[in-house]
Amino acid sequence: MRLGIFTDSHYSSKDVTCNVRYNSRSLCKIKEAFEYFSEQKCDHVICLGDLIDKEDSHEKEIENLKSVSRVFSEYDMRISVVMGNHDAFAFDVDEFFSVLGEKYIPVDLFTENTALIFIDACHFKTGEHYKRGDSDWTDTYYPHTDDLRARLARVQGDAYVFLHQVIDPEIRADHRLYNDAEIRAVLEESKKVRAVFEGHYHEGHDSRLNGIRYTTFPAMCEKDDAYYVTEI
Ligand SMILES: [Fe+2]
């Protein structure tokens, strides 16, 4: 299976935020990424979150998300979008996917020998999900570990895990889930997980621990050509 992956586009009308995020350029970069994924004949495109960024008005946020949706609709590839903390700040989950398109909700995919497993770590450590206007980039947690264990038990062959925030222990703790060690233990126990793909830590990073590869992709808003094709 050939995957096209990008993350942290942070698309908005602002030219630059945090000195290094070129938000308004990201719509063109998303188009460029999709042209490349299409040329490369990707089966499935995955956005690892923070697709958009906040605006001064919610109407503008809706307009921006519709612009992204128009780009997606030009391509005949399966697309899954994992929400990031910035997406969750601007939109509740239901509204996000009703504007972007419900077919882009990330749903676990099980094939004969490979599975894609999606984790939504947009939860506070209380276990509550982020809400519009209420998210925190350092307060991230995945409360459904039993459910994750059960999903991994269904996998035949190799599993690949996707989330916005970070469980790679080599990355700074403020980017990681509170229970990153617990999640890694569940993945390791299954003996099926080959790789974990993450965003959120804009510099990107690669590591390997106990047989699992952790790839954190660099942020599209800070870099040119930050889109990647990977064969699994
Ligand atoms: Fe993020």
JSON list of C-alpha atoms and ligand atoms in Angstrom, two decimals:
[
{"chain": "A", "resi": 1, "resn": "MET", "atom": "CA", "xyz": [0.00, 0.00, 0.00]},
{"chain": "A", "resi": 2, "resn": "ARG", "atom": "CA", "xyz": [1.36, 3.40, -0.95]},
{"chain": "A", "resi": 3, "resn": "LEU", "atom": "CA", "xyz": [0.60, 6.28, 1.43]},
{"chain": "A", "resi": 4, "resn": "GLY", "atom": "CA", "xyz": [0.88, 10.03, 0.87]},
{"chain": "A", "resi": 5, "resn": "ILE", "atom": "CA", "xyz": [1.42, 11.86, 4.15]},
{"chain": "A", "resi": 6, "resn": "PHE", "atom": "CA", "xyz": [1.51, 15.50, 5.20]},
{"chain": "A", "resi": 7, "resn": "THR", "atom": "CA", "xyz": [0.96, 17.31, 8.49]},
{"chain": "A", "resi": 8, "resn": "ASP", "atom": "CA", "xyz": [0.68, 20.67, 10.22]},
{"chain": "A", "resi": 9, "resn": "SER", "atom": "CA", "xyz": [-0.31, 22.82, 7.27]},
{"chain": "A", "resi": 10, "resn": "HIS", "atom": "CA", "xyz": [-1.96, 25.29, 9.71]},
{"chain": "A", "resi": 11, "resn": "TYR", "atom": "CA", "xyz": [-3.76, 26.93, 6.79]},
{"chain": "A", "resi": 12, "resn": "SER", "atom": "CA", "xyz": [-5.21, 30.41, 7.53]},
{"chain": "A", "resi": 13, "resn": "SER", "atom": "CA", "xyz": [-5.21, 33.88, 5.96]},
{"chain": "A", "resi": 14, "resn": "LYS", "atom": "CA", "xyz": [-2.26, 35.04, 8.12]},
{"chain": "A", "resi": 15, "resn": "ASP", "atom": "CA", "xyz": [1.01, 35.40, 6.24]},
{"chain": "A", "resi": 16, "resn": "VAL", "atom": "CA", "xyz": [3.11, 34.37, 9.21]},
{"chain": "A", "resi": 17, "resn": "THR", "atom": "CA", "xyz": [2.49, 33.34, 12.82]},
{"chain": "A", "resi": 18, "resn": "CYS", "atom": "CA", "xyz": [4.97, 32.36, 15.56]},
{"chain": "A", "resi": 19, "resn": "ASN", "atom": "CA", "xyz": [7.67, 33.87, 13.24]},
{"chain": "A", "resi": 20, "resn": "VAL", "atom": "CA", "xyz": [8.09, 30.62, 11.33]},
{"chain": "A", "resi": 21, "resn": "ARG", "atom": "CA", "xyz": [4.63, 29.39, 10.27]},
{"chain": "A", "resi": 22, "resn": "TYR", "atom": "CA", "xyz": [3.70, 30.57, 6.79]},
{"chain": "A", "resi": 23, "resn": "ASN", "atom": "CA", "xyz": [0.00, 29.83, 7.16]},
{"chain": "A", "resi": 24, "resn": "SER", "atom": "CA", "xyz": [-1.43, 31.41, 4.02]},
{"chain": "A", "resi": 25, "resn": "ARG", "atom": "CA", "xyz": [0.99, 29.54, 1.73]},
{"chain": "A", "resi": 26, "resn": "SER", "atom": "CA", "xyz": [-0.32, 26.18, 2.84]},
{"chain": "A", "resi": 27, "resn": "LEU", "atom": "CA", "xyz": [-3.31, 25.94, 0.50]},
{"chain": "A", "resi": 28, "resn": "CYS", "atom": "CA", "xyz": [-0.93, 26.02, -2.50]},
{"chain": "A", "resi": 29, "resn": "LYS", "atom": "CA", "xyz": [1.35, 23.54, -0.74]},
{"chain": "A", "resi": 30, "resn": "ILE", "atom": "CA", "xyz": [-1.58, 21.16, -0.15]},
{"chain": "A", "resi": 31, "resn": "LYS", "atom": "CA", "xyz": [-2.39, 21.32, -3.89]},
{"chain": "A", "resi": 32, "resn": "GLU", "atom": "CA", "xyz": [1.25, 20.67, -4.72]},
{"chain": "A", "resi": 33, "resn": "ALA", "atom": "CA", "xyz": [1.30, 17.71, -2.31]},
{"chain": "A", "resi": 34, "resn": "PHE", "atom": "CA", "xyz": [-1.80, 16.20, -3.91]},
{"chain": "A", "resi": 35, "resn": "GLU", "atom": "CA", "xyz": [-0.34, 16.59, -7.41]},
{"chain": "A", "resi": 36, "resn": "TYR", "atom": "CA", "xyz": [2.71, 14.67, -6.20]},
{"chain": "A", "resi": 37, "resn": "PHE", "atom": "CA", "xyz": [0.63, 11.98, -4.43]},
{"chain": "A", "resi": 38, "resn": "SER", "atom": "CA", "xyz": [-1.44, 11.56, -7.58]},
{"chain": "A", "resi": 39, "resn": "GLU", "atom": "CA", "xyz": [1.68, 11.25, -9.80]},
{"chain": "A", "resi": 40, "resn": "GLN", "atom": "CA", "xyz": [3.08, 8.72, -7.33]},
{"chain": "A", "resi": 41, "resn": "LYS", "atom": "CA", "xyz": [-0.19, 6.76, -7.52]},
{"chain": "A", "resi": 42, "resn": "CYS", "atom": "CA", "xyz": [-0.80, 6.79, -3.77]},
{"chain": "A", "resi": 43, "resn": "ASP", "atom": "CA", "xyz": [-3.65, 4.58, -2.58]},
{"chain": "A", "resi": 44, "resn": "HIS", "atom": "CA", "xyz": [-4.39, 6.64, 0.49]},
{"chain": "A", "resi": 45, "resn": "VAL", "atom": "CA", "xyz": [-3.53, 10.17, 1.64]},
{"chain": "A", "resi": 46, "resn": "ILE", "atom": "CA", "xyz": [-3.29, 10.86, 5.36]},
{"chain": "A", "resi": 47, "resn": "CYS", "atom": "CA", "xyz": [-3.16, 14.30, 6.97]},
{"chain": "A", "resi": 48, "resn": "LEU", "atom": "CA", "xyz": [-1.77, 14.00, 10.49]},
{"chain": "A", "resi": 49, "resn": "GLY", "atom": "CA", "xyz": [-3.53, 17.09, 11.79]},
{"chain": "A", "resi": 50, "resn": "ASP", "atom": "CA", "xyz": [-3.47, 20.82, 12.27]},
{"chain": "A", "resi": 51, "resn": "LEU", "atom": "CA", "xyz": [-4.81, 21.12, 8.77]},
{"chain": "A", "resi": 52, "resn": "ILE", "atom": "CA", "xyz": [-6.07, 24.63, 9.50]},
{"chain": "A", "resi": 53, "resn": "ASP", "atom": "CA", "xyz": [-5.42, 27.38, 12.03]},
{"chain": "A", "resi": 54, "resn": "LYS", "atom": "CA", "xyz": [-7.67, 29.83, 13.83]},
{"chain": "A", "resi": 55, "resn": "GLU", "atom": "CA", "xyz": [-9.00, 33.07, 12.32]},
{"chain": "A", "resi": 56, "resn": "ASP", "atom": "CA", "xyz": [-10.56, 36.21, 13.78]},
{"chain": "A", "resi": 57, "resn": "SER", "atom": "CA", "xyz": [-14.01, 34.90, 12.81]},
{"chain": "A", "resi": 58, "resn": "HIS", "atom": "CA", "xyz": [-15.52, 31.43, 12.66]},
{"chain": "A", "resi": 59, "resn": "GLU", "atom": "CA", "xyz": [-17.02, 32.24, 9.23]},
{"chain": "A", "resi": 60, "resn": "LYS", "atom": "CA", "xyz": [-13.49, 32.65, 7.89]},
{"chain": "A", "resi": 61, "resn": "GLU", "atom": "CA", "xyz": [-12.43, 29.32, 9.47]},
{"chain": "A", "resi": 62, "resn": "ILE", "atom": "CA", "xyz": [-15.36, 27.63, 7.71]},
{"chain": "A", "resi": 63, "resn": "GLU", "atom": "CA", "xyz": [-14.40, 29.29, 4.41]},
{"chain": "A", "resi": 64, "resn": "ASN", "atom": "CA", "xyz": [-10.79, 28.08, 4.78]},
{"chain": "A", "resi": 65, "resn": "LEU", "atom": "CA", "xyz": [-11.84, 24.51, 5.53]},
{"chain": "A", "resi": 66, "resn": "LYS", "atom": "CA", "xyz": [-14.14, 24.58, 2.48]},
{"chain": "A", "resi": 67, "resn": "SER", "atom": "CA", "xyz": [-11.19, 25.71, 0.34]},
{"chain": "A", "resi": 68, "resn": "VAL", "atom": "CA", "xyz": [-9.18, 22.72, 1.54]},
{"chain": "A", "resi": 69, "resn": "SER", "atom": "CA", "xyz": [-12.15, 20.44, 0.90]},
{"chain": "A", "resi": 70, "resn": "ARG", "atom": "CA", "xyz": [-12.36, 21.71, -2.70]},
{"chain": "A", "resi": 71, "resn": "VAL", "atom": "CA", "xyz": [-8.72, 20.71, -3.24]},
{"chain": "A", "resi": 72, "resn": "PHE", "atom": "CA", "xyz": [-9.35, 17.24, -1.76]},
{"chain": "A", "resi": 73, "resn": "SER", "atom": "CA", "xyz": [-12.40, 16.73, -3.98]},
{"chain": "A", "resi": 74, "resn": "GLU", "atom": "CA", "xyz": [-10.31, 17.10, -7.14]},
{"chain": "A", "resi": 75, "resn": "TYR", "atom": "CA", "xyz": [-8.47, 13.84, -6.39]},
{"chain": "A", "resi": 76, "resn": "ASP", "atom": "CA", "xyz": [-9.70, 10.32, -6.60]},
{"chain": "A", "resi": 77, "resn": "MET", "atom": "CA", "xyz": [-7.73, 8.90, -3.65]},
{"chain": "A", "resi": 78, "resn": "ARG", "atom": "CA", "xyz": [-8.90, 7.75, -0.27]},
{"chain": "A", "resi": 79, "resn": "ILE", "atom": "CA", "xyz": [-8.14, 10.58, 2.20]},
{"chain": "A", "resi": 80, "resn": "SER", "atom": "CA", "xyz": [-8.14, 10.46, 6.01]},
{"chain": "A", "resi": 81, "resn": "VAL", "atom": "CA", "xyz": [-7.67, 13.48, 8.26]},
{"chain": "A", "resi": 82, "resn": "VAL", "atom": "CA", "xyz": [-6.63, 13.07, 11.89]},
{"chain": "A", "resi": 83, "resn": "MET", "atom": "CA", "xyz": [-7.63, 16.20, 13.82]},
{"chain": "A", "resi": 84, "resn": "GLY", "atom": "CA", "xyz": [-4.90, 18.18, 15.56]},
{"chain": "A", "resi": 85, "resn": "ASN", "atom": "CA", "xyz": [-5.15, 20.58, 18.50]},
{"chain": "A", "resi": 86, "resn": "HIS", "atom": "CA", "xyz": [-5.48, 23.62, 16.20]},
{"chain": "A", "resi": 87, "resn": "ASP", "atom": "CA", "xyz": [-8.30, 21.99, 14.20]},
{"chain": "A", "resi": 88, "resn": "ALA", "atom": "CA", "xyz": [-10.00, 21.17, 17.51]},
{"chain": "A", "resi": 89, "resn": "PHE", "atom": "CA", "xyz": [-9.59, 24.75, 18.73]},
{"chain": "A", "resi": 90, "resn": "ALA", "atom": "CA", "xyz": [-11.40, 26.09, 15.66]},
{"chain": "A", "resi": 91, "resn": "PHE", "atom": "CA", "xyz": [-14.03, 23.33, 15.30]},
{"chain": "A", "resi": 92, "resn": "ASP", "atom": "CA", "xyz": [-15.87, 20.69, 17.27]},
{"chain": "A", "resi": 93, "resn": "VAL", "atom": "CA", "xyz": [-15.33, 17.28, 15.68]},
{"chain": "A", "resi": 94, "resn": "ASP", "atom": "CA", "xyz": [-18.80, 17.04, 14.10]},
{"chain": "A", "resi": 95, "resn": "GLU", "atom": "CA", "xyz": [-18.66, 20.46, 12.54]},
{"chain": "A", "resi": 96, "resn": "PHE", "atom": "CA", "xyz": [-15.10, 19.93, 11.30]},
{"chain": "A", "resi": 97, "resn": "PHE", "atom": "CA", "xyz": [-16.10, 16.88, 9.29]},
{"chain": "A", "resi": 98, "resn": "SER", "atom": "CA", "xyz": [-19.45, 18.22, 8.20]},
{"chain": "A", "resi": 99, "resn": "VAL", "atom": "CA", "xyz": [-17.60, 21.16, 6.57]},
{"chain": "A", "resi": 100, "resn": "LEU", "atom": "CA", "xyz": [-14.56, 19.23, 5.30]},
{"chain": "A", "resi": 101, "resn": "GLY", "atom": "CA", "xyz": [-16.47, 16.08, 4.29]},
{"chain": "A", "resi": 102, "resn": "GLU", "atom": "CA", "xyz": [-17.48, 13.07, 6.35]},
{"chain": "A", "resi": 103, "resn": "LYS", "atom": "CA", "xyz": [-15.65, 10.71, 4.02]},
{"chain": "A", "resi": 104, "resn": "TYR", "atom": "CA", "xyz": [-12.40, 12.12, 5.44]},
{"chain": "A", "resi": 105, "resn": "ILE", "atom": "CA", "xyz": [-13.09, 10.88, 9.01]},
{"chain": "A", "resi": 106, "resn": "PRO", "atom": "CA", "xyz": [-10.20, 8.54, 9.90]},
{"chain": "A", "resi": 107, "resn": "VAL", "atom": "CA", "xyz": [-11.55, 5.01, 10.25]},
{"chain": "A", "resi": 108, "resn": "ASP", "atom": "CA", "xyz": [-9.31, 2.02, 10.98]},
{"chain": "A", "resi": 109, "resn": "LEU", "atom": "CA", "xyz": [-8.60, 0.04, 7.85]},
{"chain": "A", "resi": 110, "resn": "PHE", "atom": "CA", "xyz": [-8.10, -3.72, 8.05]},
{"chain": "A", "resi": 111, "resn": "THR", "atom": "CA", "xyz": [-6.88, -5.63, 5.01]},
{"chain": "A", "resi": 112, "resn": "GLU", "atom": "CA", "xyz": [-5.69, -9.22, 4.76]},
{"chain": "A", "resi": 113, "resn": "ASN", "atom": "CA", "xyz": [-2.13, -8.44, 5.83]},
{"chain": "A", "resi": 114, "resn": "THR", "atom": "CA", "xyz": [-2.01, -4.77, 6.88]},
{"chain": "A", "resi": 115, "resn": "ALA", "atom": "CA", "xyz": [-3.99, -2.49, 9.15]},
{"chain": "A", "resi": 116, "resn": "LEU", "atom": "CA", "xyz": [-4.05, 1.27, 9.61]},
{"chain": "A", "resi": 117, "resn": "ILE", "atom": "CA", "xyz": [-5.02, 2.31, 13.14]},
{"chain": "A", "resi": 118, "resn": "PHE", "atom": "CA", "xyz": [-5.95, 5.91, 13.94]},
{"chain": "A", "resi": 119, "resn": "ILE", "atom": "CA", "xyz": [-5.66, 7.45, 17.41]},
{"chain": "A", "resi": 120, "resn": "ASP", "atom": "CA", "xyz": [-7.38, 10.68, 18.46]},
{"chain": "A", "resi": 121, "resn": "ALA", "atom": "CA", "xyz": [-5.24, 12.16, 21.25]},
{"chain": "A", "resi": 122, "resn": "CYS", "atom": "CA", "xyz": [-7.15, 15.46, 21.31]},
{"chain": "A", "resi": 123, "resn": "HIS", "atom": "CA", "xyz": [-8.11, 14.78, 24.92]},
{"chain": "A", "resi": 124, "resn": "PHE", "atom": "CA", "xyz": [-7.16, 16.55, 28.14]},
{"chain": "A", "resi": 125, "resn": "LYS", "atom": "CA", "xyz": [-5.61, 14.40, 30.83]},
{"chain": "A", "resi": 126, "resn": "THR", "atom": "CA", "xyz": [-9.05, 14.39, 32.50]},
{"chain": "A", "resi": 127, "resn": "GLY", "atom": "CA", "xyz": [-10.16, 12.20, 29.57]},
{"chain": "A", "resi": 128, "resn": "GLU", "atom": "CA", "xyz": [-12.42, 14.92, 28.19]},
{"chain": "A", "resi": 129, "resn": "HIS", "atom": "CA", "xyz": [-12.20, 15.65, 24.47]},
{"chain": "A", "resi": 130, "resn": "TYR", "atom": "CA", "xyz": [-11.09, 19.12, 23.34]},
{"chain": "A", "resi": 131, "resn": "LYS", "atom": "CA", "xyz": [-13.92, 21.44, 22.40]},
{"chain": "A", "resi": 132, "resn": "ARG", "atom": "CA", "xyz": [-14.09, 24.43, 20.09]},
{"chain": "A", "resi": 133, "resn": "GLY", "atom": "CA", "xyz": [-12.19, 27.28, 21.76]},
{"chain": "A", "resi": 134, "resn": "ASP", "atom": "CA", "xyz": [-10.77, 24.91, 24.36]},
{"chain": "A", "resi": 135, "resn": "SER", "atom": "CA", "xyz": [-7.68, 22.90, 23.46]},
{"chain": "A", "resi": 136, "resn": "ASP", "atom": "CA", "xyz": [-4.14, 22.85, 24.80]},
{"chain": "A", "resi": 137, "resn": "TRP", "atom": "CA", "xyz": [-1.13, 21.74, 22.78]},
{"chain": "A", "resi": 138, "resn": "THR", "atom": "CA", "xyz": [0.68, 20.44, 25.86]},
{"chain": "A", "resi": 139, "resn": "ASP", "atom": "CA", "xyz": [-2.30, 18.69, 27.49]},
{"chain": "A", "resi": 140, "resn": "THR", "atom": "CA", "xyz": [-2.75, 15.58, 25.38]},
{"chain": "A", "resi": 141, "resn": "TYR", "atom": "CA", "xyz": [-3.89, 12.09, 26.27]},
{"chain": "A", "resi": 142, "resn": "TYR", "atom": "CA", "xyz": [-5.50, 8.99, 24.82]},
{"chain": "A", "resi": 143, "resn": "PRO", "atom": "CA", "xyz": [-8.03, 7.50, 27.25]},
{"chain": "A", "resi": 144, "resn": "HIS", "atom": "CA", "xyz": [-9.21, 4.46, 25.24]},
{"chain": "A", "resi": 145, "resn": "THR", "atom": "CA", "xyz": [-6.34, 2.03, 25.80]},
{"chain": "A", "resi": 146, "resn": "ASP", "atom": "CA", "xyz": [-8.58, -1.06, 26.17]},
{"chain": "A", "resi": 147, "resn": "ASP", "atom": "CA", "xyz": [-10.28, -0.20, 22.92]},
{"chain": "A", "resi": 148, "resn": "LEU", "atom": "CA", "xyz": [-6.87, 0.22, 21.26]},
{"chain": "A", "resi": 149, "resn": "ARG", "atom": "CA", "xyz": [-5.81, -3.21, 22.56]},
{"chain": "A", "resi": 150, "resn": "ALA", "atom": "CA", "xyz": [-9.00, -4.74, 21.12]},
{"chain": "A", "resi": 151, "resn": "ARG", "atom": "CA", "xyz": [-8.50, -3.08, 17.73]},
{"chain": "A", "resi": 152, "resn": "LEU", "atom": "CA", "xyz": [-4.92, -4.38, 17.57]},
{"chain": "A", "resi": 153, "resn": "ALA", "atom": "CA", "xyz": [-6.15, -7.88, 18.44]},
{"chain": "A", "resi": 154, "resn": "ARG", "atom": "CA", "xyz": [-8.21, -7.83, 15.21]},
{"chain": "A", "resi": 155, "resn": "VAL", "atom": "CA", "xyz": [-5.17, -7.08, 13.05]},
{"chain": "A", "resi": 156, "resn": "GLN", "atom": "CA", "xyz": [-3.88, -9.78, 10.74]},
{"chain": "A", "resi": 157, "resn": "GLY", "atom": "CA", "xyz": [-0.31, -9.05, 9.74]},
{"chain": "A", "resi": 158, "resn": "ASP", "atom": "CA", "xyz": [1.31, -5.67, 10.28]},
{"chain": "A", "resi": 159, "resn": "ALA", "atom": "CA", "xyz": [-0.21, -2.62, 11.92]},
{"chain": "A", "resi": 160, "resn": "TYR", "atom": "CA", "xyz": [0.64, 1.04, 11.34]},
{"chain": "A", "resi": 161, "resn": "VAL", "atom": "CA", "xyz": [-0.52, 3.68, 13.80]},
{"chain": "A", "resi": 162, "resn": "PHE", "atom": "CA", "xyz": [-1.35, 7.32, 13.04]},
{"chain": "A", "resi": 163, "resn": "LEU", "atom": "CA", "xyz": [-1.87, 10.21, 15.44]},
{"chain": "A", "resi": 164, "resn": "HIS", "atom": "CA", "xyz": [-1.32, 13.95, 15.57]},
{"chain": "A", "resi": 165, "resn": "GLN", "atom": "CA", "xyz": [0.49, 14.23, 18.90]},
{"chain": "A", "resi": 166, "resn": "VAL", "atom": "CA", "xyz": [3.59, 12.37, 19.93]},
{"chain": "A", "resi": 167, "resn": "ILE", "atom": "CA", "xyz": [4.46, 9.10, 21.64]},
{"chain": "A", "resi": 168, "resn": "ASP", "atom": "CA", "xyz": [8.11, 8.95, 20.47]},
{"chain": "A", "resi": 169, "resn": "PRO", "atom": "CA", "xyz": [9.99, 9.14, 23.80]},
{"chain": "A", "resi": 170, "resn": "GLU", "atom": "CA", "xyz": [12.92, 10.94, 22.15]},
{"chain": "A", "resi": 171, "resn": "ILE", "atom": "CA", "xyz": [10.75, 14.02, 21.57]},
{"chain": "A", "resi": 172, "resn": "ARG", "atom": "CA", "xyz": [10.28, 16.74, 24.22]},
{"chain": "A", "resi": 173, "resn": "ALA", "atom": "CA", "xyz": [7.73, 15.78, 26.86]},
{"chain": "A", "resi": 174, "resn": "ASP", "atom": "CA", "xyz": [5.53, 18.84, 26.27]},
{"chain": "A", "resi": 175, "resn": "HIS", "atom": "CA", "xyz": [4.64, 17.45, 22.81]},
{"chain": "A", "resi": 176, "resn": "ARG", "atom": "CA", "xyz": [3.92, 13.96, 24.11]},
{"chain": "A", "resi": 177, "resn": "LEU", "atom": "CA", "xyz": [0.79, 12.33, 25.51]},
{"chain": "A", "resi": 178, "resn": "TYR", "atom": "CA", "xyz": [0.64, 12.05, 29.30]},
{"chain": "A", "resi": 179, "resn": "ASN", "atom": "CA", "xyz": [0.28, 8.31, 28.84]},
{"chain": "A", "resi": 180, "resn": "ASP", "atom": "CA", "xyz": [2.75, 7.89, 25.99]},
{"chain": "A", "resi": 181, "resn": "ALA", "atom": "CA", "xyz": [4.53, 5.05, 27.84]},
{"chain": "A", "resi": 182, "resn": "GLU", "atom": "CA", "xyz": [1.23, 3.23, 28.36]},
{"chain": "A", "resi": 183, "resn": "ILE", "atom": "CA", "xyz": [0.33, 3.55, 24.67]},
{"chain": "A", "resi": 184, "resn": "ARG", "atom": "CA", "xyz": [3.79, 2.35, 23.57]},
{"chain": "A", "resi": 185, "resn": "ALA", "atom": "CA", "xyz": [3.39, -0.66, 25.89]},
{"chain": "A", "resi": 186, "resn": "VAL", "atom": "CA", "xyz": [0.03, -1.55, 24.26]},
{"chain": "A", "resi": 187, "resn": "LEU", "atom": "CA", "xyz": [1.60, -1.27, 20.78]},
{"chain": "A", "resi": 188, "resn": "GLU", "atom": "CA", "xyz": [4.63, -3.36, 21.79]},
{"chain": "A", "resi": 189, "resn": "GLU", "atom": "CA", "xyz": [2.49, -6.04, 23.48]},
{"chain": "A", "resi": 190, "resn": "SER", "atom": "CA", "xyz": [0.56, -6.60, 20.26]},
{"chain": "A", "resi": 191, "resn": "LYS", "atom": "CA", "xyz": [3.81, -7.49, 18.42]},
{"chain": "A", "resi": 192, "resn": "LYS", "atom": "CA", "xyz": [2.07, -6.29, 15.25]},
{"chain": "A", "resi": 193, "resn": "VAL", "atom": "CA", "xyz": [2.94, -2.61, 15.10]},
{"chain": "A", "resi": 194, "resn": "ARG", "atom": "CA", "xyz": [5.72, -1.82, 12.63]},
{"chain": "A", "resi": 195, "resn": "ALA", "atom": "CA", "xyz": [5.57, 1.97, 12.65]},
{"chain": "A", "resi": 196, "resn": "VAL", "atom": "CA", "xyz": [3.94, 4.98, 14.24]},
{"chain": "A", "resi": 197, "resn": "PHE", "atom": "CA", "xyz": [3.41, 8.15, 12.18]},
{"chain": "A", "resi": 198, "resn": "GLU", "atom": "CA", "xyz": [2.98, 11.46, 14.00]},
{"chain": "A", "resi": 199, "resn": "GLY", "atom": "CA", "xyz": [2.90, 15.25, 13.51]},
{"chain": "A", "resi": 200, "resn": "HIS", "atom": "CA", "xyz": [2.72, 18.11, 16.05]},
{"chain": "A", "resi": 201, "resn": "TYR", "atom": "CA", "xyz": [6.49, 18.40, 16.64]},
{"chain": "A", "resi": 202, "resn": "HIS", "atom": "CA", "xyz": [7.25, 20.71, 13.74]},
{"chain": "A", "resi": 203, "resn": "GLU", "atom": "CA", "xyz": [10.93, 19.91, 13.30]},
{"chain": "A", "resi": 204, "resn": "GLY", "atom": "CA", "xyz": [10.19, 16.24, 12.69]},
{"chain": "A", "resi": 205, "resn": "HIS", "atom": "CA", "xyz": [12.16, 13.30, 14.06]},
{"chain": "A", "resi": 206, "resn": "ASP", "atom": "CA", "xyz": [12.89, 9.62, 13.44]},
{"chain": "A", "resi": 207, "resn": "SER", "atom": "CA", "xyz": [13.61, 6.96, 15.96]},
{"chain": "A", "resi": 208, "resn": "ARG", "atom": "CA", "xyz": [13.25, 3.25, 16.62]},
{"chain": "A", "resi": 209, "resn": "LEU", "atom": "CA", "xyz": [12.44, 1.56, 19.90]},
{"chain": "A", "resi": 210, "resn": "ASN", "atom": "CA", "xyz": [11.75, -2.10, 20.70]},
{"chain": "A", "resi": 211, "resn": "GLY", "atom": "CA", "xyz": [11.11, -2.96, 17.05]},
{"chain": "A", "resi": 212, "resn": "ILE", "atom": "CA", "xyz": [8.78, -0.04, 16.28]},
{"chain": "A", "resi": 213, "resn": "ARG", "atom": "CA", "xyz": [9.76, 2.85, 14.03]},
{"chain": "A", "resi": 214, "resn": "TYR", "atom": "CA", "xyz": [8.53, 6.32, 15.07]},
{"chain": "A", "resi": 215, "resn": "THR", "atom": "CA", "xyz": [8.39, 8.89, 12.27]},
{"chain": "A", "resi": 216, "resn": "THR", "atom": "CA", "xyz": [7.36, 12.43, 13.10]},
{"chain": "A", "resi": 217, "resn": "PHE", "atom": "CA", "xyz": [6.86, 14.42, 9.90]},
{"chain": "A", "resi": 218, "resn": "PRO", "atom": "CA", "xyz": [8.07, 18.03, 9.57]},
{"chain": "A", "resi": 219, "resn": "ALA", "atom": "CA", "xyz": [5.36, 20.70, 9.46]},
{"chain": "A", "resi": 220, "resn": "MET", "atom": "CA", "xyz": [4.18, 21.80, 6.02]},
{"chain": "A", "resi": 221, "resn": "CYS", "atom": "CA", "xyz": [3.67, 25.41, 7.22]},
{"chain": "A", "resi": 222, "resn": "GLU", "atom": "CA", "xyz": [7.36, 25.80, 8.08]},
{"chain": "A", "resi": 223, "resn": "LYS", "atom": "CA", "xyz": [8.96, 24.08, 5.13]},
{"chain": "A", "resi": 224, "resn": "ASP", "atom": "CA", "xyz": [8.74, 23.62, 1.38]},
{"chain": "A", "resi": 225, "resn": "ASP", "atom": "CA", "xyz": [8.16, 20.14, -0.04]},
{"chain": "A", "resi": 226, "resn": "ALA", "atom": "CA", "xyz": [6.99, 18.79, 3.32]},
{"chain": "A", "resi": 227, "resn": "TYR", "atom": "CA", "xyz": [4.94, 15.94, 1.85]},
{"chain": "A", "resi": 228, "resn": "TYR", "atom": "CA", "xyz": [5.99, 12.34, 1.84]},
{"chain": "A", "resi": 229, "resn": "VAL", "atom": "CA", "xyz": [5.25, 9.04, 0.15]},
{"chain": "A", "resi": 230, "resn": "THR", "atom": "CA", "xyz": [5.80, 5.88, 2.08]},
{"chain": "A", "resi": 231, "resn": "GLU", "atom": "CA", "xyz": [5.26, 2.26, 1.10]},
{"chain": "A", "resi": 232, "resn": "ILE", "atom": "CA", "xyz": [3.92, -0.06, 3.78]},
{"chain": "B", "resi": 1, "resn": "FE", "atom": "FE", "xyz": [-0.36, 20.23, 16.89]}
]
